[in-house]
PDB file of C-alpha atoms in Angstrom:
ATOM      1  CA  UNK A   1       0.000   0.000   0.000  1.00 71.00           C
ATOM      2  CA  UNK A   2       1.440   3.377  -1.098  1.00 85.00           C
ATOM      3  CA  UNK A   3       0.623   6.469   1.490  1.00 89.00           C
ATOM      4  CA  UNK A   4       2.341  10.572   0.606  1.00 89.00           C
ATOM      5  CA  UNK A   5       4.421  11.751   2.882  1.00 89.00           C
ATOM      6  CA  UNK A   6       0.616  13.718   4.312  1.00 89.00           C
ATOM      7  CA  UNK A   7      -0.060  10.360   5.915  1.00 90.00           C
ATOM      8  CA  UNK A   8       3.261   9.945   8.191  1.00 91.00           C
ATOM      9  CA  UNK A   9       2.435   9.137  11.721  1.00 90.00           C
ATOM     10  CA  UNK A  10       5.575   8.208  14.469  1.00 89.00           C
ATOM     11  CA  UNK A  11       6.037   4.050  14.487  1.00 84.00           C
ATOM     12  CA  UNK A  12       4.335   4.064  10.661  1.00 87.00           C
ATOM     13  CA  UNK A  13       6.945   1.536   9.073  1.00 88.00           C
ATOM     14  CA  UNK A  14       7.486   2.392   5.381  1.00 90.00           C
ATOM     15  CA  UNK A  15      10.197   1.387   2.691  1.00 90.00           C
ATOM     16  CA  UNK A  16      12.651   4.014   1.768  1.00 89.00           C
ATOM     17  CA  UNK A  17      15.735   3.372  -0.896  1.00 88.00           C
ATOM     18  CA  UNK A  18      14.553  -0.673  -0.549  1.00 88.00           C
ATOM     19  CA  UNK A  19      15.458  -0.866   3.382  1.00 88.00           C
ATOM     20  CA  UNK A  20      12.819  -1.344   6.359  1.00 87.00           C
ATOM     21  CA  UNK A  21      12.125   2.128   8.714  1.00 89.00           C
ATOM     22  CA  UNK A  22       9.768   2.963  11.108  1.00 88.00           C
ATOM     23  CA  UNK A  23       9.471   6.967  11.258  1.00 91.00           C
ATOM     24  CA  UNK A  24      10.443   8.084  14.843  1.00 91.00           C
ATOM     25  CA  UNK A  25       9.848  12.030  14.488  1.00 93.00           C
ATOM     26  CA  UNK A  26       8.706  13.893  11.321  1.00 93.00           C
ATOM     27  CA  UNK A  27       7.917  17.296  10.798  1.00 93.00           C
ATOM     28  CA  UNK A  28       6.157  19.381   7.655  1.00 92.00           C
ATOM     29  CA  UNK A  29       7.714  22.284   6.999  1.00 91.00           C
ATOM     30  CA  UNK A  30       6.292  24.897   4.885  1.00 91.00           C
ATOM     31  CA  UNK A  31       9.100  27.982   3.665  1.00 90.00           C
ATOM     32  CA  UNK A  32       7.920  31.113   2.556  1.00 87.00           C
ATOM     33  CA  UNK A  33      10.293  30.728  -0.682  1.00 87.00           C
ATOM     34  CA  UNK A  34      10.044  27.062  -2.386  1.00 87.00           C
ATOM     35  CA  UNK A  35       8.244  23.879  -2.018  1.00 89.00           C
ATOM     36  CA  UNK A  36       7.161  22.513   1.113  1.00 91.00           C
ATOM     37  CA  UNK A  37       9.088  19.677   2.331  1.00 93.00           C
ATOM     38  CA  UNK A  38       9.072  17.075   5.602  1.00 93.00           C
ATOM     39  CA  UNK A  39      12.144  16.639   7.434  1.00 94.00           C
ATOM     40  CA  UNK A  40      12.063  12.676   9.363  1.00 94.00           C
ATOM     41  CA  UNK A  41      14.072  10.799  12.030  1.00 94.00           C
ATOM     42  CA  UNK A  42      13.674   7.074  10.280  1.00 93.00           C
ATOM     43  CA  UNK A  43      15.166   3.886  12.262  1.00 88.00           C
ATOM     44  CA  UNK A  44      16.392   1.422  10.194  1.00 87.00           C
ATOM     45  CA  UNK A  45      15.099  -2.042  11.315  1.00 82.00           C
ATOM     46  CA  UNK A  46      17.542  -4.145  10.671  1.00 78.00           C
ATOM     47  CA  UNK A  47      20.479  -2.315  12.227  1.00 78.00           C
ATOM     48  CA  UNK A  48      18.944  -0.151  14.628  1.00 77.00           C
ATOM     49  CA  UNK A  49      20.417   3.288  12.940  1.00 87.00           C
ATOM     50  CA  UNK A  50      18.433   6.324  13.253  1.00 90.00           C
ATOM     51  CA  UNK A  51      18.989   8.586  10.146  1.00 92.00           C
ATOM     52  CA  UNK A  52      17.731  11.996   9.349  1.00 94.00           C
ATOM     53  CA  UNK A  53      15.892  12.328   5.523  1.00 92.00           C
ATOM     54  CA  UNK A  54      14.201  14.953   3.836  1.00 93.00           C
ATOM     55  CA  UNK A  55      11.521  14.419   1.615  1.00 92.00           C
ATOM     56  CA  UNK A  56       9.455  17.048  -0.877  1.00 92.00           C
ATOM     57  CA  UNK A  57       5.759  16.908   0.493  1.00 89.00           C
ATOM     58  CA  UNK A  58       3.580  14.574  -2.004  1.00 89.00           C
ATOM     59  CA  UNK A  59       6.914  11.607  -1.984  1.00 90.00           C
ATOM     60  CA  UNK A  60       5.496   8.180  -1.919  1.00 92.00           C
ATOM     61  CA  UNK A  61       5.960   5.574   0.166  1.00 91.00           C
ATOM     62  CA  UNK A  62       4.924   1.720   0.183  1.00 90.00           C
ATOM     63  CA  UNK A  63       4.562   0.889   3.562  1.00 89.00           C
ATOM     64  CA  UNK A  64       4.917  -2.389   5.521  1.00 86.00           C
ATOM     65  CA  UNK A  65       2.393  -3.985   8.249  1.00 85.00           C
ATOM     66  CA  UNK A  66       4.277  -4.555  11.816  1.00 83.00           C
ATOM     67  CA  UNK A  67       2.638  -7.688  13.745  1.00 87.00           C
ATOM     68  CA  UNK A  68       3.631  -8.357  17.099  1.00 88.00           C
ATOM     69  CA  UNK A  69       3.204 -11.999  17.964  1.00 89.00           C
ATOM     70  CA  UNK A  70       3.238 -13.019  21.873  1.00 92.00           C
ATOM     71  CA  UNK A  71       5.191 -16.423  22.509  1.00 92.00           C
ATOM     72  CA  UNK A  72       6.438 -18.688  25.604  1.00 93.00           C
ATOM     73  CA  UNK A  73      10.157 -19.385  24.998  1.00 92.00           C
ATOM     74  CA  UNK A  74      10.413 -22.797  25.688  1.00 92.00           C
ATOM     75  CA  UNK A  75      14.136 -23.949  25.746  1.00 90.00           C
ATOM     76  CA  UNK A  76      17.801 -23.846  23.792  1.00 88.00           C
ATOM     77  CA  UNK A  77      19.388 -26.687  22.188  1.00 88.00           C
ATOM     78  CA  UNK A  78      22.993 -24.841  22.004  1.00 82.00           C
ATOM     79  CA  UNK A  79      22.190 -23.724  18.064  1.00 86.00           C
ATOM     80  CA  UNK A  80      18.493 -23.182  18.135  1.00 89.00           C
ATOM     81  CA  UNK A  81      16.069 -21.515  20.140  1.00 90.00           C
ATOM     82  CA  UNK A  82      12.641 -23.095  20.952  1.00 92.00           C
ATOM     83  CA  UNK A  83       8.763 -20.614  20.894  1.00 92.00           C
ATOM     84  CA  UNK A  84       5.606 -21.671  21.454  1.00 92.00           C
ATOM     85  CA  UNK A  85       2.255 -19.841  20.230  1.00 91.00           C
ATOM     86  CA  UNK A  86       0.336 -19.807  23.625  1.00 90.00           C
ATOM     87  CA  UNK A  87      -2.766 -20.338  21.347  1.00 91.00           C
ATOM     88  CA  UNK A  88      -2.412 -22.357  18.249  1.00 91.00           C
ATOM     89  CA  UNK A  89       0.684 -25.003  20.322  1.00 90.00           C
ATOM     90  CA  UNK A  90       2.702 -24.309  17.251  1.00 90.00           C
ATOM     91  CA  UNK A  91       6.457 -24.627  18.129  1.00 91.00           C
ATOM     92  CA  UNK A  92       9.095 -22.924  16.124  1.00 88.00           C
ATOM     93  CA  UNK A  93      12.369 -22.755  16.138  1.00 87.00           C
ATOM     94  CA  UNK A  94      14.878 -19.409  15.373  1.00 86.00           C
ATOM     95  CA  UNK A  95      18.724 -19.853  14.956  1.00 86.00           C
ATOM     96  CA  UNK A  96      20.918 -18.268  17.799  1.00 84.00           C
ATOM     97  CA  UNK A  97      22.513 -15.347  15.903  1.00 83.00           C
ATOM     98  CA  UNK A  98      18.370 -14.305  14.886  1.00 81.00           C
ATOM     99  CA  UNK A  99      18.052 -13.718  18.956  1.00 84.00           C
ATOM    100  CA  UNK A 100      21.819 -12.339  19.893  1.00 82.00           C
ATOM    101  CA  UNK A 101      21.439 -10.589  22.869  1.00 84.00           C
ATOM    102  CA  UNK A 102      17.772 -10.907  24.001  1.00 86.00           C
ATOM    103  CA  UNK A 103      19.110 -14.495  25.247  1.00 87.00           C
ATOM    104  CA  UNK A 104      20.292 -13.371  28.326  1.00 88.00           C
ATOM    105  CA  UNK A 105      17.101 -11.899  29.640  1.00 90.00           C
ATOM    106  CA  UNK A 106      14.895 -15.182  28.344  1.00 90.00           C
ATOM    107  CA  UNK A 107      14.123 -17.571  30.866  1.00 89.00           C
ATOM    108  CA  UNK A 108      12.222 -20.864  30.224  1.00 89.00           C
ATOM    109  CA  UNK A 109       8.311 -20.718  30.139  1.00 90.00           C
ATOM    110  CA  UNK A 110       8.385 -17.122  29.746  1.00 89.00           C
ATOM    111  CA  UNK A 111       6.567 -14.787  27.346  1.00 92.00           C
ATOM    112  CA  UNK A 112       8.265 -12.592  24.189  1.00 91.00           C
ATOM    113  CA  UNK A 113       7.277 -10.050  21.716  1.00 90.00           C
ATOM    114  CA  UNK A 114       8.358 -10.772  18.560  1.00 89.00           C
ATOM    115  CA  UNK A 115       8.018  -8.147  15.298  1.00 85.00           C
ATOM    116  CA  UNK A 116       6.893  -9.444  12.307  1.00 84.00           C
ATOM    117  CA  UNK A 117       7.028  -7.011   9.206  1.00 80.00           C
ATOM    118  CA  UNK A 118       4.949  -8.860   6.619  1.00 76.00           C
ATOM    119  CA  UNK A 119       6.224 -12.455   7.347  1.00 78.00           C
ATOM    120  CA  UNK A 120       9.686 -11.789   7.815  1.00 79.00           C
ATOM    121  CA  UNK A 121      10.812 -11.525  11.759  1.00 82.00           C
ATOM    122  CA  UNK A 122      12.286  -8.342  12.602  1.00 80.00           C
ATOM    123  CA  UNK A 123      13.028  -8.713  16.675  1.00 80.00           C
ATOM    124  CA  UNK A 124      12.328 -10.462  19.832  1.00 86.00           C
ATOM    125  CA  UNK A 125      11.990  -8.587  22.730  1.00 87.00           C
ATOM    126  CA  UNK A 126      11.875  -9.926  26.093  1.00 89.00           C
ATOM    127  CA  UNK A 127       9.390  -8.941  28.576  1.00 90.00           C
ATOM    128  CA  UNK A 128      10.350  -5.335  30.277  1.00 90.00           C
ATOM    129  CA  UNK A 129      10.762  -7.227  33.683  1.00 91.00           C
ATOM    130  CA  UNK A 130      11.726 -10.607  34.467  1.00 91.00           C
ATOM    131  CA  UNK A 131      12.395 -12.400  37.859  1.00 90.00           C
ATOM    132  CA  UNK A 132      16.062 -14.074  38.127  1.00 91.00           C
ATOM    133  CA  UNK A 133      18.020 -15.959  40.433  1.00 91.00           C
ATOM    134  CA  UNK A 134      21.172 -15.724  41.815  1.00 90.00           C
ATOM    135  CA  UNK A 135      23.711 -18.303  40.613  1.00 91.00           C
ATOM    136  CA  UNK A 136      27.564 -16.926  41.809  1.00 90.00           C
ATOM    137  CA  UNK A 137      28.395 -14.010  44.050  1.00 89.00           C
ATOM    138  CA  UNK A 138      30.792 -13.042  46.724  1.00 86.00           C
ATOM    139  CA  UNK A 139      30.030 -12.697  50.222  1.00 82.00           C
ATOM    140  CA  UNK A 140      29.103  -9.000  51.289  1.00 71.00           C
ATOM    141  CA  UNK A 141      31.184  -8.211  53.932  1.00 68.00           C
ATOM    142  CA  UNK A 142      30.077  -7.132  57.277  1.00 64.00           C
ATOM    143  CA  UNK A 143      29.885  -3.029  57.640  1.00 60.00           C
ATOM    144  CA  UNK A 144      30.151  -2.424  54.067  1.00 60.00           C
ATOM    145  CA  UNK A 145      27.286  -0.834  54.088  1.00 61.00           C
ATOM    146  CA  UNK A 146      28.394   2.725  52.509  1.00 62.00           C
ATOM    147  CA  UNK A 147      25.517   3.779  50.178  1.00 67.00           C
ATOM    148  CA  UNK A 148      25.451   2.240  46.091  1.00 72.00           C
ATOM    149  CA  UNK A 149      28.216  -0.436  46.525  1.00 79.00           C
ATOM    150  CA  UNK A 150      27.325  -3.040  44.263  1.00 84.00           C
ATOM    151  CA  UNK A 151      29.008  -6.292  43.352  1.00 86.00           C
ATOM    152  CA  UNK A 152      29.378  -8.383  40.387  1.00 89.00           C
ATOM    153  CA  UNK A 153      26.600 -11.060  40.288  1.00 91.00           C
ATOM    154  CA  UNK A 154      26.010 -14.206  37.694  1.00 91.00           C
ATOM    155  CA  UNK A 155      22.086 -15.572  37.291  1.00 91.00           C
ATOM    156  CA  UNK A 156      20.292 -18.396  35.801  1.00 89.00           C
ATOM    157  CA  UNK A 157      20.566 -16.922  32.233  1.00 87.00           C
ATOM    158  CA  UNK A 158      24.236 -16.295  32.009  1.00 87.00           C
ATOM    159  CA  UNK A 159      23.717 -12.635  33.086  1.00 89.00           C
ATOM    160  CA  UNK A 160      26.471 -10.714  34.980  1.00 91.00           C
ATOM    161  CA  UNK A 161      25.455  -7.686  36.428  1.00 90.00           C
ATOM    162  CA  UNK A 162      26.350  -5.047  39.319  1.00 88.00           C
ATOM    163  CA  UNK A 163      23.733  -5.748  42.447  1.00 88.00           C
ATOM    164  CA  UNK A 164      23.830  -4.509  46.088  1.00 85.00           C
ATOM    165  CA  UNK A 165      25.793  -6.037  48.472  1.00 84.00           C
ATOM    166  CA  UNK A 166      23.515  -7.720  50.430  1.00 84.00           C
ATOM    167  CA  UNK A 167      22.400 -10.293  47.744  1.00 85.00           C
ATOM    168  CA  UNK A 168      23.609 -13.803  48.369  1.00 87.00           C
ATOM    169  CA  UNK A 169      23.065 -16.923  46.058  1.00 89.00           C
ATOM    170  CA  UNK A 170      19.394 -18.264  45.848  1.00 90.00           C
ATOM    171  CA  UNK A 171      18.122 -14.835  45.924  1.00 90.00           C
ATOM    172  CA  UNK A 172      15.657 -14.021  43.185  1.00 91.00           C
ATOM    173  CA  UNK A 173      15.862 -10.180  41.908  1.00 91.00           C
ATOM    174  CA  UNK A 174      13.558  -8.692  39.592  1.00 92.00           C
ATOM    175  CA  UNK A 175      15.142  -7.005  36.549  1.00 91.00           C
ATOM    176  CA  UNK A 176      14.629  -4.409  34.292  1.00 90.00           C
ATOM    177  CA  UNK A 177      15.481  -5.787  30.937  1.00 88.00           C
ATOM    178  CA  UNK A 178      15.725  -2.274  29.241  1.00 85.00           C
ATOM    179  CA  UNK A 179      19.077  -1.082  31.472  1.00 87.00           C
ATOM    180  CA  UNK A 180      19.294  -4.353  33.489  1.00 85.00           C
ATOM    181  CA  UNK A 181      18.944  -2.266  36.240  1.00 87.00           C
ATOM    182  CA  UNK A 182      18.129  -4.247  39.642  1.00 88.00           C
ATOM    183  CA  UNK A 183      14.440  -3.309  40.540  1.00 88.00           C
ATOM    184  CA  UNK A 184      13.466  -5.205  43.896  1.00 88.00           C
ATOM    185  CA  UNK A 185      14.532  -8.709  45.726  1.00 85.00           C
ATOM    186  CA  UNK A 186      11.508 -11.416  45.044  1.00 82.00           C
TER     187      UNK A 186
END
């Protein structure tokens, strides 16, 4: 479906010089001299790039339908990762290098997002807050209680990450998955 540069909303998707971009800002600008013209902030799917364009008002665009599909990760063979539609039971399977670094953050039986544009998959993205446990840590030590002192801390997923002092193995944090900021103790 072709849409003018009239129609752009923010998160549209659209095809520009044969590569995927969703439209994070635009604006239509309208000079006293010349033609008008709309200046855009466009994030390329694939690699993540945000790029400014400018486009004469009345360019043409074909545009692309995002689908977001909700599925419970079920497990990892070493090369493969396992979904599951929570509806249908269909399982599918996505090679490694497809999920990169959402791994860390997926925990068996859990939900993800992934974006489908058309029927090609775009991303998976974990859920915004997921509970972990504590695998490896040292010891806090007794009086170290100065504010913000963290410590390096392993979970279930392979994770590292900087928590407070007073978490000891078997404890199970909730994390932010945007920042991988520790939230709260479970």
């Amino acid at each position: 479906m072709a849409i003018s540069t009239a129609d752009f909303k923010n998160g549209m998707c659209i095809v520009n010089n044969g590569k995927m971009c969703t439209i994070v800002e635009f604006q239509h600008v309208k000079p006293g001299k010349g033609g008008a013209f709309v200046r855009t902030k466009l994030r390329d799917i694939k690699t993540g790039r945000v790029v400014d364009y400018t486009f004469n008002a009345g360019t043409k665009f074909d545009t692309v339908r995002l689908e977001t599909r909700k599925m419970t990760y079920l497990y990892n063979d070493g090369s493969d990762f396992y979904f599951m539609d929570p509806n249908t039971y269909d399982q599918m399977s996505m090679p490694a290098e497809t999920v990169g670094d959402t791994a860390k953050w997926l925990k068996e039986n859990d939900e993800a997002s992934l974006l489908y544009a058309g029927e090609e998959l775009i991303s998976i993205e974990p859920q915004m807050f997921v509970e972990l446990e504590c695998t490896h840590t040292e010891p806090g030590f007794k009086g170290d209680t100065a504010t913000n002192t963290t410590k390096p801390a392993t979970f279930e997923t392979g994770v590292e990450l900087q928590v407070p002092t007073f978490v000891e193995i078997g404890d199970v944090l909730q994390i932010d998955t945007r920042d991988g900021r520790v939230i709260k103790r479970v």
